[in-house]
mmCIF file with all atom_site columns, C-alpha atoms in Angstrom:
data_model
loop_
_atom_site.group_PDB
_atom_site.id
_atom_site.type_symbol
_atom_site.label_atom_id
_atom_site.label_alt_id
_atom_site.label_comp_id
_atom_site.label_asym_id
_atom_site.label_entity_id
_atom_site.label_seq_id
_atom_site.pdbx_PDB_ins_code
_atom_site.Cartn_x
_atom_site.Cartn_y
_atom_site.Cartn_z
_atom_site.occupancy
_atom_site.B_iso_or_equiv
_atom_site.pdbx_formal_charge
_atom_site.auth_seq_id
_atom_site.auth_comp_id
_atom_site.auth_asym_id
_atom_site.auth_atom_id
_atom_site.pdbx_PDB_model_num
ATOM 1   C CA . UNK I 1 1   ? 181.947 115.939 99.998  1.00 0.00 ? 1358 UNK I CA 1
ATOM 2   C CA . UNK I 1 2   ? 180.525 119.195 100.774 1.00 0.00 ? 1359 UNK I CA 1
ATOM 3   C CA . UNK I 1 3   ? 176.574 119.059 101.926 1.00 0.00 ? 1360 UNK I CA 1
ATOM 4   C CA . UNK I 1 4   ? 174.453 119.463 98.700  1.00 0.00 ? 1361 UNK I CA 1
ATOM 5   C CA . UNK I 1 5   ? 176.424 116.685 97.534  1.00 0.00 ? 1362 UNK I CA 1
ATOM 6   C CA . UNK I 1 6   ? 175.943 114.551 100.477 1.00 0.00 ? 1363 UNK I CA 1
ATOM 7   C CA . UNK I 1 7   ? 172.139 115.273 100.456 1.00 0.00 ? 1364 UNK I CA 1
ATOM 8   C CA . UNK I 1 8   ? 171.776 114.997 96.865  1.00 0.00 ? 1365 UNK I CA 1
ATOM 9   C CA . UNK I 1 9   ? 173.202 111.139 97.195  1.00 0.00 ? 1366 UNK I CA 1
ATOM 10  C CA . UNK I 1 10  ? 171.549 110.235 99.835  1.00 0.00 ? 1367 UNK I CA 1
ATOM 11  C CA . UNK I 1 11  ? 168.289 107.446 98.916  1.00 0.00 ? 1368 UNK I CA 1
ATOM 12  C CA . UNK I 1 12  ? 164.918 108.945 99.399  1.00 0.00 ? 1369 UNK I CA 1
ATOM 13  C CA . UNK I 1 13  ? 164.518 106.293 102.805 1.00 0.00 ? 1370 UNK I CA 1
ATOM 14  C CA . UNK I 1 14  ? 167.305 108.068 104.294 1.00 0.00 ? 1371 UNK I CA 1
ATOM 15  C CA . UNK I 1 15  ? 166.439 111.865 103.259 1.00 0.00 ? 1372 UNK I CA 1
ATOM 16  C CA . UNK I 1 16  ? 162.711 111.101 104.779 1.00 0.00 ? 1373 UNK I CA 1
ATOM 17  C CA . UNK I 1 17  ? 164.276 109.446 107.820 1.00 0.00 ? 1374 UNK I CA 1
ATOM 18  C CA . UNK I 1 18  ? 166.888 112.594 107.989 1.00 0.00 ? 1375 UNK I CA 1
ATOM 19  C CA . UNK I 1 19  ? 163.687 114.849 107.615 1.00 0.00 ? 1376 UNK I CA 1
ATOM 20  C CA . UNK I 1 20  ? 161.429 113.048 110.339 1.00 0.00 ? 1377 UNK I CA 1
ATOM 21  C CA . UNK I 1 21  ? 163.906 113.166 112.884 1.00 0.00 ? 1378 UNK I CA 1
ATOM 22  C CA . UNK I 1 22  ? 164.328 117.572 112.368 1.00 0.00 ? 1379 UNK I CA 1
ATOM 23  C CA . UNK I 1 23  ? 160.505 117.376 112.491 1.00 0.00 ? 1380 UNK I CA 1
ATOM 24  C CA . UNK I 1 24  ? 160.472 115.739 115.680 1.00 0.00 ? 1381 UNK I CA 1
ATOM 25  C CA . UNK I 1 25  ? 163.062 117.912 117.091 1.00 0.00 ? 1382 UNK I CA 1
ATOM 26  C CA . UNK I 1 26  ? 161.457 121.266 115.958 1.00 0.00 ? 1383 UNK I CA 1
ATOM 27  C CA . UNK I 1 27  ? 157.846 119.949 117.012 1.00 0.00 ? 1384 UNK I CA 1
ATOM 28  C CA . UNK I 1 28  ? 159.515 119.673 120.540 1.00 0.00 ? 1385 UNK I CA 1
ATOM 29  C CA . UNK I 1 29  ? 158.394 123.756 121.954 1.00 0.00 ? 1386 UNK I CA 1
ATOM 30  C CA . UNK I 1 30  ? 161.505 124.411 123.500 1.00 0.00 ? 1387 UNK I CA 1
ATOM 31  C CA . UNK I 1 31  ? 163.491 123.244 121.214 1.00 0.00 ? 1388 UNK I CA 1
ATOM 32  C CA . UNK I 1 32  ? 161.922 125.293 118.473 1.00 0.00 ? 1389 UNK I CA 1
ATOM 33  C CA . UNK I 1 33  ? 162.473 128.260 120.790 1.00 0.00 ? 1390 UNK I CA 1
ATOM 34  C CA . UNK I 1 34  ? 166.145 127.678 120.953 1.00 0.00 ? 1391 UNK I CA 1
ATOM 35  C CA . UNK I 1 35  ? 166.373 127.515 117.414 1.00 0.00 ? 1392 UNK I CA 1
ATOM 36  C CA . UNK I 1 36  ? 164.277 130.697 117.117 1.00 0.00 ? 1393 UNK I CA 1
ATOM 37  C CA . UNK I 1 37  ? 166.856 132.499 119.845 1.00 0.00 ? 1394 UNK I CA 1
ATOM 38  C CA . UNK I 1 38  ? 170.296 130.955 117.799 1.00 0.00 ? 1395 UNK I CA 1
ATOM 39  C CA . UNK I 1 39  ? 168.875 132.782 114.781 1.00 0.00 ? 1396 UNK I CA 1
ATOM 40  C CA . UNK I 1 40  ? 168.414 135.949 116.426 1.00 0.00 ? 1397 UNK I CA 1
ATOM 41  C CA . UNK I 1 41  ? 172.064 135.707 117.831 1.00 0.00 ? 1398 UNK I CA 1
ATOM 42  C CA . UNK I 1 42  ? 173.826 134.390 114.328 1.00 0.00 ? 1399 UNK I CA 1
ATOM 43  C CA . UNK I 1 43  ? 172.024 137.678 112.468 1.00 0.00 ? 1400 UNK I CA 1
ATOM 44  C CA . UNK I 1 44  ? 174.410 140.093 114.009 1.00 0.00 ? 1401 UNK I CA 1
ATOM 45  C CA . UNK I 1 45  ? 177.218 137.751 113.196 1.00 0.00 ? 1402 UNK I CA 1
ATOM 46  C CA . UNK I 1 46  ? 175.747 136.773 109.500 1.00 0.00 ? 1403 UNK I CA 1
ATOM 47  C CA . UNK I 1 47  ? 175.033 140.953 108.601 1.00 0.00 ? 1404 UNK I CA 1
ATOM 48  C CA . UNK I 1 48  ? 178.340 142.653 110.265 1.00 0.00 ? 1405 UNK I CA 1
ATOM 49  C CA . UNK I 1 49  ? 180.166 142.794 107.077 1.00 0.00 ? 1406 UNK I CA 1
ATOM 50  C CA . UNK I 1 50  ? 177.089 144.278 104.806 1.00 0.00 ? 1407 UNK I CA 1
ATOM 51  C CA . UNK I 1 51  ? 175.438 146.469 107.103 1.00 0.00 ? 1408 UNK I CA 1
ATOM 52  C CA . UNK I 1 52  ? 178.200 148.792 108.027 1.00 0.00 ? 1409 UNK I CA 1
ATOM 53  C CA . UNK I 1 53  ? 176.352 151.351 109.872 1.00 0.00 ? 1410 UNK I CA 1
ATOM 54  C CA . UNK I 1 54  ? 173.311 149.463 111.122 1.00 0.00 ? 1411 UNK I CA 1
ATOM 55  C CA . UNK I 1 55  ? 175.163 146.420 113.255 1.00 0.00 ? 1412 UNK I CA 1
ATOM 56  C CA . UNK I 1 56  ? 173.640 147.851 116.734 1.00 0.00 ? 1413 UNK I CA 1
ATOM 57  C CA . UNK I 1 57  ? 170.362 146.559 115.763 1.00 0.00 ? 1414 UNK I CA 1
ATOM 58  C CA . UNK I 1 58  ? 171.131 143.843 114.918 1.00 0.00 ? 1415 UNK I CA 1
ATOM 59  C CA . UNK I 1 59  ? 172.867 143.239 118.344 1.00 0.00 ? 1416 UNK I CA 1
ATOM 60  C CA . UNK I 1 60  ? 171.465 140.757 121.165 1.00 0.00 ? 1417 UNK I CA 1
ATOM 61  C CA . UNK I 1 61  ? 171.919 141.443 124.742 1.00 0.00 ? 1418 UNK I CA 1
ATOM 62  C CA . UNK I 1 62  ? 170.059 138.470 126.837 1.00 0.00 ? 1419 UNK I CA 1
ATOM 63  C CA . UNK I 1 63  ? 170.906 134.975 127.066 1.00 0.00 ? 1420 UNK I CA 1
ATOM 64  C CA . UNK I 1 64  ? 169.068 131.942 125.982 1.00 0.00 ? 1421 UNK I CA 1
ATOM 65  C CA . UNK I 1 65  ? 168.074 130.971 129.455 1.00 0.00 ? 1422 UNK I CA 1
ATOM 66  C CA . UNK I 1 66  ? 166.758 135.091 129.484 1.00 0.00 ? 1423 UNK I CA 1
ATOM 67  C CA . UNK I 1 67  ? 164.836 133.995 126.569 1.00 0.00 ? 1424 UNK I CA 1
ATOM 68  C CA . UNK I 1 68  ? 163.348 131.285 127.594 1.00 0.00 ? 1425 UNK I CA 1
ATOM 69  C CA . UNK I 1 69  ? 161.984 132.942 130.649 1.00 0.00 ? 1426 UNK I CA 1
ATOM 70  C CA . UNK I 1 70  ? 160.833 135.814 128.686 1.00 0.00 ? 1427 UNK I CA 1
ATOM 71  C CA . UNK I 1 71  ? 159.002 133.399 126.422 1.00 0.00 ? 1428 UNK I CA 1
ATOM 72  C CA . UNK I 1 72  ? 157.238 131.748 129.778 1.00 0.00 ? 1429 UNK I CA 1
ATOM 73  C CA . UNK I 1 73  ? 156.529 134.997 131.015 1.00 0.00 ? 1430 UNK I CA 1
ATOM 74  C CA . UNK I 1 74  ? 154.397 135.286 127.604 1.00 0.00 ? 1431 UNK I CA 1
ATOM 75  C CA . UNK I 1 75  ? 152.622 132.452 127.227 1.00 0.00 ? 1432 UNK I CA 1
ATOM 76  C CA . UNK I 1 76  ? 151.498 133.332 131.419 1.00 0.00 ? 1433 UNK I CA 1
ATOM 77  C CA . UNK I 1 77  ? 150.476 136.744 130.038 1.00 0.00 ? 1434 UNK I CA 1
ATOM 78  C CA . UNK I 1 78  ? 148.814 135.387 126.698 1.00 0.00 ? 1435 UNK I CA 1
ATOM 79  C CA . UNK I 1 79  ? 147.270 132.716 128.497 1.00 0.00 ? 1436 UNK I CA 1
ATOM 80  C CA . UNK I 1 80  ? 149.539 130.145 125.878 1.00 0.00 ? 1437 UNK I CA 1
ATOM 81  C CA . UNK I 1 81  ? 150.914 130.399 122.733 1.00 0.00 ? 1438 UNK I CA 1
ATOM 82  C CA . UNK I 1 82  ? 149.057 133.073 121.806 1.00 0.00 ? 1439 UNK I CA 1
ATOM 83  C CA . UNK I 1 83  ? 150.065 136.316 119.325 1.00 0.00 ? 1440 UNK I CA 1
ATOM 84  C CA . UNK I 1 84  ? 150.812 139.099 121.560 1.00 0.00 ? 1441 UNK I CA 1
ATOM 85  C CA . UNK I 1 85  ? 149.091 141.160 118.597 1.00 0.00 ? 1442 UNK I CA 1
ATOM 86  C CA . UNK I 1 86  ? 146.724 139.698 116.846 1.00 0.00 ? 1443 UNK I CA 1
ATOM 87  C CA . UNK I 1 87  ? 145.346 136.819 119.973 1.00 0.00 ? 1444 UNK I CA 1
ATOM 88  C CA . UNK I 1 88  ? 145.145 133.845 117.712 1.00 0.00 ? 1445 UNK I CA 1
ATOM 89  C CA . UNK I 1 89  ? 147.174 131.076 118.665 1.00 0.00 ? 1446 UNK I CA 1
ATOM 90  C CA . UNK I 1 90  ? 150.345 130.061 117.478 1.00 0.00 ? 1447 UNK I CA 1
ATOM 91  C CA . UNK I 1 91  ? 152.579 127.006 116.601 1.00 0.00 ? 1448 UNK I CA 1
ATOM 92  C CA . UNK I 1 92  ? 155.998 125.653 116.498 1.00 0.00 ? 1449 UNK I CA 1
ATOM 93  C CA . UNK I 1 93  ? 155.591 123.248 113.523 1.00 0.00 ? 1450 UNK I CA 1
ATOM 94  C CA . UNK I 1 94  ? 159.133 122.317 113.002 1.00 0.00 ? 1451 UNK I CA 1
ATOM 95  C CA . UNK I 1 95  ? 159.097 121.098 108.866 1.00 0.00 ? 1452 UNK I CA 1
ATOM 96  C CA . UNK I 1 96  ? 155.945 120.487 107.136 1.00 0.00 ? 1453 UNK I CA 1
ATOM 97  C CA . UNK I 1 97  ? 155.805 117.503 105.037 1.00 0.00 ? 1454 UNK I CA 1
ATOM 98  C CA . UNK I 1 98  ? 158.602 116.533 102.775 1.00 0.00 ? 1455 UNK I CA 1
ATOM 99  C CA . UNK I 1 99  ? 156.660 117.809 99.607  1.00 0.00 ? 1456 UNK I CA 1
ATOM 100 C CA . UNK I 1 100 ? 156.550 121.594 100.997 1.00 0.00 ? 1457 UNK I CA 1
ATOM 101 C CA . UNK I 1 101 ? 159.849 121.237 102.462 1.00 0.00 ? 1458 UNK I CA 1
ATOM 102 C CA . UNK I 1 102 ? 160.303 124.692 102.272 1.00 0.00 ? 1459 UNK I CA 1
ATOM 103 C CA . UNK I 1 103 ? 156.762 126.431 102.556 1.00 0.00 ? 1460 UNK I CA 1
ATOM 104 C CA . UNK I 1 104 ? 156.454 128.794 105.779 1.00 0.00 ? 1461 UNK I CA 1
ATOM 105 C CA . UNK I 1 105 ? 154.666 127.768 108.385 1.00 0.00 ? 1462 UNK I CA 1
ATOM 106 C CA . UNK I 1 106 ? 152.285 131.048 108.890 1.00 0.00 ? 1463 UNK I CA 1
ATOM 107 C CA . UNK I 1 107 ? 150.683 130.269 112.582 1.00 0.00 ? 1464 UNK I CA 1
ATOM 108 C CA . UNK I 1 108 ? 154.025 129.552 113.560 1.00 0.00 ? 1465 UNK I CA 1
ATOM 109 C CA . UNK I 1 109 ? 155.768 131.597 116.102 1.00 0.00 ? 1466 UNK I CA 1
ATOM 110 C CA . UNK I 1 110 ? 158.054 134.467 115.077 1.00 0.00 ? 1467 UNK I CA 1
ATOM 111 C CA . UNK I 1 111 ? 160.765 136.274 117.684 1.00 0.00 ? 1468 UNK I CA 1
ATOM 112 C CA . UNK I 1 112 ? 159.744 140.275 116.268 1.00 0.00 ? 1469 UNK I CA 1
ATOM 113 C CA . UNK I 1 113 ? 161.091 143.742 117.166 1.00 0.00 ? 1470 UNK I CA 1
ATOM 114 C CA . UNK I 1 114 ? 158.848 146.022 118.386 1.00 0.00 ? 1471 UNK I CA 1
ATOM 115 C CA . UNK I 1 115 ? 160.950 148.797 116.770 1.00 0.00 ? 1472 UNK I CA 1
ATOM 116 C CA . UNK I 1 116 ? 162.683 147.674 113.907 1.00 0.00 ? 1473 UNK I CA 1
ATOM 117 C CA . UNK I 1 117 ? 165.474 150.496 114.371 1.00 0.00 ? 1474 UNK I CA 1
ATOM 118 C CA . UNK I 1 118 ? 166.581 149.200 118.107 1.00 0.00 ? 1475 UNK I CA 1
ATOM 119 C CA . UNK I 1 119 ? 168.637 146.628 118.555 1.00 0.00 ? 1476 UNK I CA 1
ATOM 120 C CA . UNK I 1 120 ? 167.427 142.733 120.342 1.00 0.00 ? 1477 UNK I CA 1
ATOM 121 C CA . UNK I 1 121 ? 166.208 143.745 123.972 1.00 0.00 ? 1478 UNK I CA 1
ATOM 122 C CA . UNK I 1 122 ? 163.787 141.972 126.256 1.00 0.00 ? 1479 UNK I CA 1
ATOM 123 C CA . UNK I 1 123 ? 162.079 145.015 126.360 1.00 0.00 ? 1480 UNK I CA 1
ATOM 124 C CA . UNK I 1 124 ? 161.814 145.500 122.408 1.00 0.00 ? 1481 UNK I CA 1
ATOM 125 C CA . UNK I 1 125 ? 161.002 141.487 121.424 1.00 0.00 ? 1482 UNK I CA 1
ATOM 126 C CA . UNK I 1 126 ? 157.666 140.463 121.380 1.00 0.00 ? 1483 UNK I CA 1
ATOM 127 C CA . UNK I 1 127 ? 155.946 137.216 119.926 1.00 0.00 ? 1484 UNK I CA 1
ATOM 128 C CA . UNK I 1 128 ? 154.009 137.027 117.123 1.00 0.00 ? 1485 UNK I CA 1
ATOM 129 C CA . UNK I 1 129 ? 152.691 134.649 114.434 1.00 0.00 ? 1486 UNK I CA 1
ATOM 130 C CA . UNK I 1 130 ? 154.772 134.913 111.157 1.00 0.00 ? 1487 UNK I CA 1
ATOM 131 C CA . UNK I 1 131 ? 151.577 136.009 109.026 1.00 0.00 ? 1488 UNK I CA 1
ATOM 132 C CA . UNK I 1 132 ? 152.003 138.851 111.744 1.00 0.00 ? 1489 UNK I CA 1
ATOM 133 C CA . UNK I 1 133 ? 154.913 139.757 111.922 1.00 0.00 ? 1490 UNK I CA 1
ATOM 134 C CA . UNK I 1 134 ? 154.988 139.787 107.538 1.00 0.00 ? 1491 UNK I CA 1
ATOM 135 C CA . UNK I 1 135 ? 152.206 142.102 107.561 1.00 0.00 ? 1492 UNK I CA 1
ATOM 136 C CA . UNK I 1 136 ? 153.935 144.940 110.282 1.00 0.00 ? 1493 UNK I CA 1
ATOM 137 C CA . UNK I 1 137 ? 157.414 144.341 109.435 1.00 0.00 ? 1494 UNK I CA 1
ATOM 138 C CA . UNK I 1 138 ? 157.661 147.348 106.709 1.00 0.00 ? 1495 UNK I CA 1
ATOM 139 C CA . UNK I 1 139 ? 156.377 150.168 108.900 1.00 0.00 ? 1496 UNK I CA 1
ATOM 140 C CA . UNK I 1 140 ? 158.274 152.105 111.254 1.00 0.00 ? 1497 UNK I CA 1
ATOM 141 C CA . UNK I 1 141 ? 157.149 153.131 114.936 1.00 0.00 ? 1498 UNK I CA 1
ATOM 142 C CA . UNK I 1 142 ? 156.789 156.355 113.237 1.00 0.00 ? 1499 UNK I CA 1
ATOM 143 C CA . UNK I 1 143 ? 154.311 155.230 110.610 1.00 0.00 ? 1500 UNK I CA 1
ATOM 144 C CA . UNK I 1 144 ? 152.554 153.109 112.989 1.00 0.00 ? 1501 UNK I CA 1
ATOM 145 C CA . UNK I 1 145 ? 152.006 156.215 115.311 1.00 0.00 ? 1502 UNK I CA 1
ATOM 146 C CA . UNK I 1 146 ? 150.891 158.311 112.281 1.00 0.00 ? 1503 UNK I CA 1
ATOM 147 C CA . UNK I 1 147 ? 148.277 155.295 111.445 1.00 0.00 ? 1504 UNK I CA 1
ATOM 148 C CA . UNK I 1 148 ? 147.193 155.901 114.657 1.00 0.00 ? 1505 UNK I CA 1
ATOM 149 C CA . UNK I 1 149 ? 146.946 159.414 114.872 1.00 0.00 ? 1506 UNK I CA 1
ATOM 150 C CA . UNK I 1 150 ? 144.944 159.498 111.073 1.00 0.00 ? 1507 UNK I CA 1
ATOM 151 C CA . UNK I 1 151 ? 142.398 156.637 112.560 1.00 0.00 ? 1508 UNK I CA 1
ATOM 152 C CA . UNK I 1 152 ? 141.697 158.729 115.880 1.00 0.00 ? 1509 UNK I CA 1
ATOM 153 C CA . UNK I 1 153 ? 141.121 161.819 114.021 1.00 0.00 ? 1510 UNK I CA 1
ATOM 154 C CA . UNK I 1 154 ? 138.887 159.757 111.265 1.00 0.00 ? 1511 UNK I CA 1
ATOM 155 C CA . UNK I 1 155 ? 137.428 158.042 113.918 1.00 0.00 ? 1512 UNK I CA 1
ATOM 156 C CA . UNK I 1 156 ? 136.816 159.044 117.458 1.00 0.00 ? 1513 UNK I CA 1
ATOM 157 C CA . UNK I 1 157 ? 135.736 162.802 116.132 1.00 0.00 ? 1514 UNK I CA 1
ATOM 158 C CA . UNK I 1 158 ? 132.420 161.176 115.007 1.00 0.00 ? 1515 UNK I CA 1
ATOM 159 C CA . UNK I 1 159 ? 131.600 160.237 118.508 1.00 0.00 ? 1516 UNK I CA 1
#
């Protein structure tokens, strides 16, 4: 019985029960950040057949435990779970309720690349909240800098 199947049939006690106990798990910080780092390290496995000539940045080079400790090192820094952008605070809600099963969690914490060209580094992860990271992940480092350079010209001429 393959796993749609096996969901499909199970009775609506069981499915909430099954859904509870991932909620529980996820709500559970480090856990969630374990689940965040496995993701990071199944990507380069998951896109090495379609991406032909992009695998290297899709590439991880640190451990979990270096992950971990980069994530305390944060939350020191941040004072918390804070965004390392935008200062609000984040979360590490798991599932929300069984009616928006699948409905992102915005304030939730997302592993990002500060240069979407290099590969997973220490160096080049940062955290950020999801609404964040949706709203930077389409520009480069190169548009970013160009921003930049447009806003300071705009900007700090009229001082």
């Amino acid at each position: 019985m393959n796993e749609k199947t096996y969901y499909k049939n199970l009775s609506e006690e069981k499915k909430l029960e099954n859904f509870n106990k991932a909620k529980d798990r996820l709500s559970n910080e480090h856990k969630y950040m374990e689940s965040r780092y496995l993701i990071i390290k199944q990507r380069y496995k998951n896109n090495k057949h379609s991406i032909k000539n992009r695998i290297d940045i899709y590439t991880c080079d640190f451990t979990m435990e270096q992950f971990l400790n980069h994530w305390e090192e944060h939350k020191k820094k941040y004072g918390g779970l804070i965004c390392a952008i935008s200062g609000l605070p984040m979360t590490h809600i798991g599932l929300n309720d069984p009616s928006n099963k699948y409905k992102r969690n915005w304030t939730n914490i997302s592993v990002d690349r500060l240069d979407s060209d290099q590969p997973y580094t220490l160096k080049n992860i940062i955290f950020i909240r999801w609404d964040i990271n949706l709203s930077k992940r389409d520009l480069s480092i190169k548009h970013m800098k160009k921003i930049l350079e447009l806003y300071n010209q705009k900007f700090n001429n009229l001082n």
